[in-house]
Amino acid sequence: MAIWNPWRGCHRQSEGCRYCYIHKGDARKGIDTDQIVRTEKFYAPVEKKTSGDYKIKPGQTVYVCFSSDFLLEDADEWRGECWDMIRERQDLHFLFLTKRIDRFMQCIPKDWGDGYENVTVGCTIENQEMADARLAVFSELPIKHRNIICQPLIGAIELEQHLKGVELVVAGGESDKNARPLDYEWVLSLREQCIRTGTHFEFRQCGTYFIKDGKQYKLAVKDLGSQARKAGINV
Ligand code: SF4
Protein backbone atom coordinates (compact mmCIF):
# COMPACT_ATOMS: atom_id res chain seq x y z
CA MET A 1 0.00 0.00 0.00
CA ALA A 2 1.21 3.51 -0.85
CA ILE A 3 -0.23 6.99 -0.44
CA TRP A 4 0.08 9.63 -3.13
CA ASN A 5 -1.01 13.17 -2.37
CA PRO A 6 -0.23 15.24 -5.49
CA TRP A 7 -1.84 18.31 -3.92
CA ARG A 8 -3.22 19.27 -0.58
CA GLY A 9 -6.12 21.37 0.64
CA CYS A 10 -9.84 21.21 -0.02
CA HIS A 11 -13.10 23.13 0.32
CA ARG A 12 -16.01 21.79 2.31
CA GLN A 13 -18.58 20.36 -0.07
CA SER A 14 -21.45 18.91 1.99
CA GLU A 15 -22.56 17.91 5.50
CA GLY A 16 -20.09 15.02 5.59
CA CYS A 17 -17.24 17.55 5.49
CA ARG A 18 -18.22 19.24 8.76
CA TYR A 19 -15.47 17.57 10.82
CA CYS A 20 -13.08 16.83 7.94
CA TYR A 21 -9.84 15.50 9.42
CA ILE A 22 -7.78 17.53 6.97
CA HIS A 23 -9.34 20.81 8.04
CA LYS A 24 -8.97 19.82 11.70
CA GLY A 25 -5.32 18.81 11.32
CA ASP A 26 -4.50 21.97 9.37
CA ALA A 27 -6.24 24.21 11.91
CA ARG A 28 -3.94 22.83 14.61
CA LYS A 29 -0.91 23.71 12.46
CA GLY A 30 -2.23 27.11 11.39
CA ILE A 31 -2.56 26.03 7.73
CA ASP A 32 -5.37 27.37 5.56
CA THR A 33 -6.95 24.23 4.05
CA ASP A 34 -8.76 26.29 1.44
CA GLN A 35 -5.42 27.15 -0.17
CA ILE A 36 -4.86 24.34 -2.67
CA VAL A 37 -1.19 23.66 -3.37
CA ARG A 38 0.78 21.04 -5.25
CA THR A 39 2.97 18.94 -3.00
CA GLU A 40 6.61 18.02 -3.50
CA LYS A 41 5.32 14.46 -4.01
CA PHE A 42 3.41 15.37 -7.16
CA TYR A 43 5.49 13.03 -9.33
CA ALA A 44 5.82 10.25 -6.74
CA PRO A 45 4.40 7.41 -8.92
CA VAL A 46 7.09 7.90 -11.57
CA GLU A 47 10.04 8.78 -9.34
CA LYS A 48 12.91 6.34 -9.76
CA LYS A 49 15.84 5.21 -7.69
CA THR A 50 19.40 5.42 -9.02
CA SER A 51 18.99 1.74 -9.95
CA GLY A 52 16.28 2.78 -12.40
CA ASP A 53 13.50 1.03 -10.49
CA TYR A 54 10.41 2.96 -9.49
CA LYS A 55 10.45 4.13 -5.88
CA ILE A 56 6.86 2.88 -5.47
CA LYS A 57 7.17 -0.87 -5.89
CA PRO A 58 4.86 -2.66 -8.38
CA GLY A 59 1.78 -4.58 -7.29
CA GLN A 60 0.54 -2.10 -4.70
CA THR A 61 -2.68 -0.17 -4.22
CA VAL A 62 -1.97 3.56 -4.25
CA TYR A 63 -4.36 5.71 -2.24
CA VAL A 64 -4.66 8.97 -4.16
CA CYS A 65 -5.46 12.41 -2.79
CA PHE A 66 -6.14 11.54 0.82
CA SER A 67 -5.30 15.16 1.74
CA SER A 68 -7.78 16.59 -0.77
CA ASP A 69 -10.38 15.50 -3.35
CA PHE A 70 -9.03 14.24 -6.68
CA LEU A 71 -11.85 15.97 -8.60
CA LEU A 72 -11.40 19.34 -6.93
CA GLU A 73 -11.90 22.22 -9.39
CA ASP A 74 -8.74 24.01 -8.23
CA ALA A 75 -6.66 21.06 -9.44
CA ASP A 76 -8.07 20.88 -12.98
CA GLU A 77 -4.85 22.12 -14.56
CA TRP A 78 -2.74 19.51 -12.72
CA ARG A 79 -4.88 16.39 -13.11
CA GLY A 80 -3.84 15.67 -16.70
CA GLU A 81 -0.28 14.92 -15.57
CA CYS A 82 -1.67 12.64 -12.86
CA TRP A 83 -3.58 10.63 -15.45
CA ASP A 84 -0.34 10.35 -17.47
CA MET A 85 1.40 8.86 -14.43
CA ILE A 86 -1.52 6.53 -13.71
CA ARG A 87 -1.43 5.35 -17.31
CA GLU A 88 2.33 4.78 -17.11
CA ARG A 89 2.08 2.74 -13.91
CA GLN A 90 -0.08 -0.15 -15.11
CA ASP A 91 1.69 -2.21 -12.44
CA LEU A 92 -0.09 -0.26 -9.67
CA HIS A 93 -3.75 0.05 -8.75
CA PHE A 94 -4.92 3.59 -7.95
CA LEU A 95 -7.89 4.39 -5.71
CA PHE A 96 -9.41 7.77 -5.04
CA LEU A 97 -12.53 8.89 -3.16
CA THR A 98 -14.60 11.90 -4.10
CA LYS A 99 -17.53 14.00 -2.97
CA ARG A 100 -17.50 15.65 -6.39
CA ILE A 101 -18.62 12.78 -8.60
CA ASP A 102 -20.74 15.28 -10.60
CA ARG A 103 -17.43 16.60 -12.03
CA PHE A 104 -16.20 13.19 -13.15
CA MET A 105 -16.85 13.42 -16.90
CA GLN A 106 -15.05 16.75 -17.19
CA CYS A 107 -12.05 15.40 -15.27
CA ILE A 108 -11.24 12.19 -17.16
CA PRO A 109 -8.53 11.86 -19.82
CA LYS A 110 -9.36 11.53 -23.52
CA ASP A 111 -8.48 7.82 -23.65
CA TRP A 112 -10.53 6.87 -20.57
CA GLY A 113 -13.10 4.92 -22.64
CA ASP A 114 -15.10 2.73 -20.30
CA GLY A 115 -12.53 3.19 -17.55
CA TYR A 116 -8.91 2.41 -16.73
CA GLU A 117 -8.43 -1.11 -15.43
CA ASN A 118 -6.02 0.13 -12.77
CA VAL A 119 -8.32 2.74 -11.19
CA THR A 120 -11.01 2.38 -8.52
CA VAL A 121 -13.31 5.33 -7.87
CA GLY A 122 -15.02 5.65 -4.49
CA CYS A 123 -18.13 7.82 -4.32
CA THR A 124 -18.55 9.21 -0.81
CA ILE A 125 -22.02 9.74 0.63
CA GLU A 126 -23.17 10.56 4.15
CA ASN A 127 -26.99 10.60 4.10
CA GLN A 128 -29.97 9.87 1.88
CA GLU A 129 -29.88 13.28 0.23
CA MET A 130 -26.29 12.79 -0.95
CA ALA A 131 -26.98 9.16 -1.87
CA ASP A 132 -29.84 10.22 -4.13
CA ALA A 133 -27.88 13.04 -5.73
CA ARG A 134 -24.47 11.40 -6.13
CA LEU A 135 -25.33 7.76 -6.76
CA ALA A 136 -27.76 8.62 -9.55
CA VAL A 137 -24.75 10.16 -11.33
CA PHE A 138 -22.20 7.55 -10.20
CA SER A 139 -24.26 4.60 -11.49
CA GLU A 140 -24.21 5.96 -15.03
CA LEU A 141 -20.48 6.69 -15.27
CA PRO A 142 -17.96 4.62 -17.24
CA ILE A 143 -15.86 3.20 -14.38
CA LYS A 144 -14.31 -0.27 -14.26
CA HIS A 145 -14.00 -0.51 -10.47
CA ARG A 146 -16.37 1.33 -8.15
CA ASN A 147 -16.86 1.59 -4.40
CA ILE A 148 -19.36 3.49 -2.28
CA ILE A 149 -18.07 5.02 0.93
CA CYS A 150 -20.73 5.80 3.54
CA GLN A 151 -18.46 7.58 5.97
CA PRO A 152 -19.18 9.56 8.02
CA LEU A 153 -22.59 7.95 8.01
CA ILE A 154 -25.00 10.45 9.60
CA GLY A 155 -28.36 8.92 8.65
CA ALA A 156 -30.05 5.81 7.32
CA ILE A 157 -29.44 5.23 3.60
CA GLU A 158 -31.32 3.19 0.99
CA LEU A 159 -28.97 2.57 -1.92
CA GLU A 160 -29.81 -0.93 -3.09
CA GLN A 161 -30.94 0.25 -6.52
CA HIS A 162 -27.45 1.71 -7.09
CA LEU A 163 -25.38 -1.36 -6.20
CA LYS A 164 -25.11 -2.94 -9.65
CA GLY A 165 -21.41 -3.16 -10.51
CA VAL A 166 -20.30 -1.85 -7.12
CA GLU A 167 -17.42 -3.89 -5.68
CA LEU A 168 -17.51 -2.65 -2.09
CA VAL A 169 -19.63 -0.57 0.28
CA VAL A 170 -17.89 0.87 3.32
CA ALA A 171 -19.71 2.19 6.39
CA GLY A 172 -18.20 4.20 9.20
CA GLY A 173 -19.08 6.75 11.83
CA GLU A 174 -17.85 10.24 12.51
CA SER A 175 -14.88 10.94 14.75
CA ASP A 176 -15.01 14.21 16.68
CA LYS A 177 -15.95 15.45 20.11
CA ASN A 178 -19.03 17.04 18.49
CA ALA A 179 -19.64 14.15 16.11
CA ARG A 180 -23.11 13.20 15.00
CA PRO A 181 -24.00 9.76 16.37
CA LEU A 182 -23.82 6.58 14.33
CA ASP A 183 -26.80 4.25 14.79
CA TYR A 184 -25.80 0.59 14.38
CA GLU A 185 -29.19 -0.07 12.73
CA TRP A 186 -28.09 2.11 9.77
CA VAL A 187 -24.95 0.00 9.42
CA LEU A 188 -26.89 -3.27 9.56
CA SER A 189 -29.36 -1.98 7.00
CA LEU A 190 -26.54 -1.18 4.55
CA ARG A 191 -25.11 -4.63 5.18
CA GLU A 192 -28.46 -6.28 4.39
CA GLN A 193 -28.73 -4.33 1.15
CA CYS A 194 -25.24 -5.52 0.21
CA ILE A 195 -26.03 -9.14 1.05
CA ARG A 196 -29.17 -9.04 -1.10
CA THR A 197 -27.18 -7.77 -4.08
CA GLY A 198 -24.00 -9.82 -3.57
CA THR A 199 -21.88 -6.73 -2.83
CA HIS A 200 -18.92 -6.77 -0.46
CA PHE A 201 -19.52 -4.78 2.71
CA GLU A 202 -17.10 -3.47 5.29
CA PHE A 203 -17.87 -1.79 8.62
CA ARG A 204 -14.71 0.29 8.98
CA GLN A 205 -15.19 2.35 12.11
CA CYS A 206 -17.69 3.13 14.85
CA GLY A 207 -18.49 6.76 15.58
CA THR A 208 -17.35 8.74 18.61
CA TYR A 209 -21.02 8.51 19.58
CA PHE A 210 -22.39 5.09 18.79
CA ILE A 211 -26.00 3.97 19.27
CA LYS A 212 -26.71 0.28 19.75
CA ASP A 213 -30.04 -1.17 20.92
CA GLY A 214 -31.25 2.37 21.63
CA LYS A 215 -28.38 3.19 23.98
CA GLN A 216 -25.67 5.75 23.13
CA TYR A 217 -22.01 5.06 23.91
CA LYS A 218 -18.99 7.38 23.70
CA LEU A 219 -15.86 5.77 22.24
CA ALA A 220 -12.23 6.87 22.17
CA VAL A 221 -10.71 7.59 18.75
CA LYS A 222 -8.24 4.72 19.20
CA ASP A 223 -11.10 2.23 19.60
CA LEU A 224 -13.24 3.24 16.62
CA GLY A 225 -11.67 0.80 14.17
CA SER A 226 -11.17 -2.10 16.54
CA GLN A 227 -14.76 -1.92 17.83
CA ALA A 228 -16.05 -2.07 14.26
CA ARG A 229 -13.87 -5.09 13.53
CA LYS A 230 -15.11 -6.78 16.69
CA ALA A 231 -18.65 -6.60 15.34
CA GLY A 232 -17.50 -9.14 12.73
CA ILE A 233 -20.13 -8.15 10.16
CA ASN A 234 -17.99 -7.68 7.03
CA VAL A 235 -19.18 -9.72 4.06
S1 SF4 B 1 -14.35 16.71 0.30
FE1 SF4 B 1 -13.17 15.39 1.71
S2 SF4 B 1 -11.20 16.42 1.92
FE2 SF4 B 1 -12.62 17.91 1.06
S3 SF4 B 1 -13.42 19.03 2.83
FE3 SF4 B 1 -14.83 17.35 2.38
S4 SF4 B 1 -14.17 15.67 3.69
FE4 SF4 B 1 -12.49 17.16 3.60
mmCIF file of N, CA, C and O in Angstrom, residues 2 18 24 34 41 44 61 76 79 82 105 109 113 115 119 141 151 156 165-166 179 182 184 203 207 213 221:
data_model
loop_
_atom_site.group_PDB
_atom_site.id
_atom_site.type_symbol
_atom_site.label_atom_id
_atom_site.label_comp_id
_atom_site.label_asym_id
_atom_site.label_seq_id
_atom_site.Cartn_x
_atom_site.Cartn_y
_atom_site.Cartn_z
ATOM 1 N N ALA A 2 0.483 2.233 -0.817
ATOM 2 C CA ALA A 2 1.211 3.510 -0.853
ATOM 3 C C ALA A 2 0.200 4.653 -0.868
ATOM 4 O O ALA A 2 -0.953 4.455 -1.267
ATOM 5 N N ARG A 18 -18.194 18.337 7.614
ATOM 6 C CA ARG A 18 -18.216 19.241 8.764
ATOM 7 C C ARG A 18 -16.996 19.057 9.674
ATOM 8 O O ARG A 18 -16.388 20.014 10.108
ATOM 9 N N LYS A 24 -9.293 19.814 10.263
ATOM 10 C CA LYS A 24 -8.970 19.823 11.704
ATOM 11 C C LYS A 24 -7.461 19.801 11.930
ATOM 12 O O LYS A 24 -6.929 20.544 12.740
ATOM 13 N N ASP A 34 -8.138 25.835 2.678
ATOM 14 C CA ASP A 34 -8.763 26.290 1.439
ATOM 15 C C ASP A 34 -7.758 26.798 0.406
ATOM 16 O O ASP A 34 -8.134 27.132 -0.714
ATOM 17 N N LYS A 41 5.473 15.861 -3.615
ATOM 18 C CA LYS A 41 5.319 14.455 -4.010
ATOM 19 C C LYS A 41 4.474 14.308 -5.281
ATOM 20 O O LYS A 41 3.975 13.220 -5.581
ATOM 21 N N ALA A 44 5.413 11.458 -7.483
ATOM 22 C CA ALA A 44 5.817 10.252 -6.743
ATOM 23 C C ALA A 44 5.653 8.939 -7.525
ATOM 24 O O ALA A 44 6.555 8.087 -7.489
ATOM 25 N N THR A 61 -1.584 -1.132 -4.072
ATOM 26 C CA THR A 61 -2.678 -0.170 -4.219
ATOM 27 C C THR A 61 -2.155 1.182 -3.760
ATOM 28 O O THR A 61 -1.533 1.290 -2.709
ATOM 29 N N ASP A 76 -7.781 21.281 -11.588
ATOM 30 C CA ASP A 76 -8.072 20.875 -12.975
ATOM 31 C C ASP A 76 -6.831 20.943 -13.869
ATOM 32 O O ASP A 76 -6.625 20.088 -14.720
ATOM 33 N N ARG A 79 -4.419 17.781 -13.087
ATOM 34 C CA ARG A 79 -4.885 16.387 -13.110
ATOM 35 C C ARG A 79 -4.405 15.626 -14.342
ATOM 36 O O ARG A 79 -4.187 14.422 -14.290
ATOM 37 N N CYS A 82 -1.416 13.794 -13.749
ATOM 38 C CA CYS A 82 -1.673 12.641 -12.861
ATOM 39 C C CYS A 82 -2.178 11.457 -13.676
ATOM 40 O O CYS A 82 -1.743 10.321 -13.481
ATOM 41 N N MET A 105 -17.012 13.478 -15.438
ATOM 42 C CA MET A 105 -16.852 13.423 -16.896
ATOM 43 C C MET A 105 -15.969 14.547 -17.437
ATOM 44 O O MET A 105 -15.351 14.405 -18.478
ATOM 45 N N PRO A 109 -9.370 11.657 -18.639
ATOM 46 C CA PRO A 109 -8.529 11.864 -19.823
ATOM 47 C C PRO A 109 -9.239 11.396 -21.095
ATOM 48 O O PRO A 109 -10.207 10.628 -21.024
ATOM 49 N N GLY A 113 -12.188 5.956 -22.116
ATOM 50 C CA GLY A 113 -13.099 4.924 -22.643
ATOM 51 C C GLY A 113 -14.108 4.501 -21.608
ATOM 52 O O GLY A 113 -14.809 5.326 -21.030
ATOM 53 N N GLY A 115 -13.236 3.195 -18.840
ATOM 54 C CA GLY A 115 -12.530 3.192 -17.548
ATOM 55 C C GLY A 115 -11.153 2.594 -17.664
ATOM 56 O O GLY A 115 -10.898 1.758 -18.527
ATOM 57 N N VAL A 119 -7.776 1.648 -12.015
ATOM 58 C CA VAL A 119 -8.317 2.737 -11.186
ATOM 59 C C VAL A 119 -9.642 2.327 -10.546
ATOM 60 O O VAL A 119 -10.546 1.835 -11.228
ATOM 61 N N LEU A 141 -21.809 6.314 -14.771
ATOM 62 C CA LEU A 141 -20.484 6.689 -15.268
ATOM 63 C C LEU A 141 -19.687 5.488 -15.770
ATOM 64 O O LEU A 141 -19.833 4.375 -15.247
ATOM 65 N N GLN A 151 -19.241 7.175 4.799
ATOM 66 C CA GLN A 151 -18.458 7.578 5.967
ATOM 67 C C GLN A 151 -18.086 9.045 5.864
ATOM 68 O O GLN A 151 -17.469 9.427 4.864
ATOM 69 N N ALA A 156 -29.754 7.061 8.023
ATOM 70 C CA ALA A 156 -30.053 5.810 7.318
ATOM 71 C C ALA A 156 -30.012 6.062 5.811
ATOM 72 O O ALA A 156 -30.394 7.142 5.350
ATOM 73 N N GLY A 165 -22.789 -3.462 -10.088
ATOM 74 C CA GLY A 165 -21.412 -3.162 -10.512
ATOM 75 C C GLY A 165 -20.526 -2.589 -9.414
ATOM 76 O O GLY A 165 -19.348 -2.343 -9.639
ATOM 77 N N VAL A 166 -21.095 -2.388 -8.234
ATOM 78 C CA VAL A 166 -20.296 -1.846 -7.122
ATOM 79 C C VAL A 166 -19.543 -2.993 -6.456
ATOM 80 O O VAL A 166 -20.113 -4.041 -6.160
ATOM 81 N N ALA A 179 -19.161 14.995 17.206
ATOM 82 C CA ALA A 179 -19.643 14.145 16.105
ATOM 83 C C ALA A 179 -21.137 13.844 16.199
ATOM 84 O O ALA A 179 -21.705 13.756 17.287
ATOM 85 N N LEU A 182 -23.622 7.654 15.308
ATOM 86 C CA LEU A 182 -23.823 6.578 14.327
ATOM 87 C C LEU A 182 -24.752 5.555 14.958
ATOM 88 O O LEU A 182 -24.460 5.014 16.026
ATOM 89 N N TYR A 184 -26.202 1.913 14.906
ATOM 90 C CA TYR A 184 -25.801 0.593 14.375
ATOM 91 C C TYR A 184 -26.856 0.040 13.414
ATOM 92 O O TYR A 184 -26.530 -0.701 12.481
ATOM 93 N N PHE A 203 -17.601 -2.750 7.550
ATOM 94 C CA PHE A 203 -17.865 -1.790 8.624
ATOM 95 C C PHE A 203 -16.498 -1.343 9.128
ATOM 96 O O PHE A 203 -15.815 -2.090 9.811
ATOM 97 N N GLY A 207 -18.570 5.317 15.429
ATOM 98 C CA GLY A 207 -18.489 6.764 15.585
ATOM 99 C C GLY A 207 -18.094 7.087 17.019
ATOM 100 O O GLY A 207 -18.191 6.239 17.908
ATOM 101 N N ASP A 213 -28.859 -0.773 20.143
ATOM 102 C CA ASP A 213 -30.040 -1.166 20.917
ATOM 103 C C ASP A 213 -30.624 0.020 21.681
ATOM 104 O O ASP A 213 -31.004 -0.088 22.856
ATOM 105 N N VAL A 221 -11.141 7.663 20.158
ATOM 106 C CA VAL A 221 -10.713 7.587 18.748
ATOM 107 C C VAL A 221 -9.955 6.288 18.480
ATOM 108 O O VAL A 221 -10.169 5.631 17.462
#
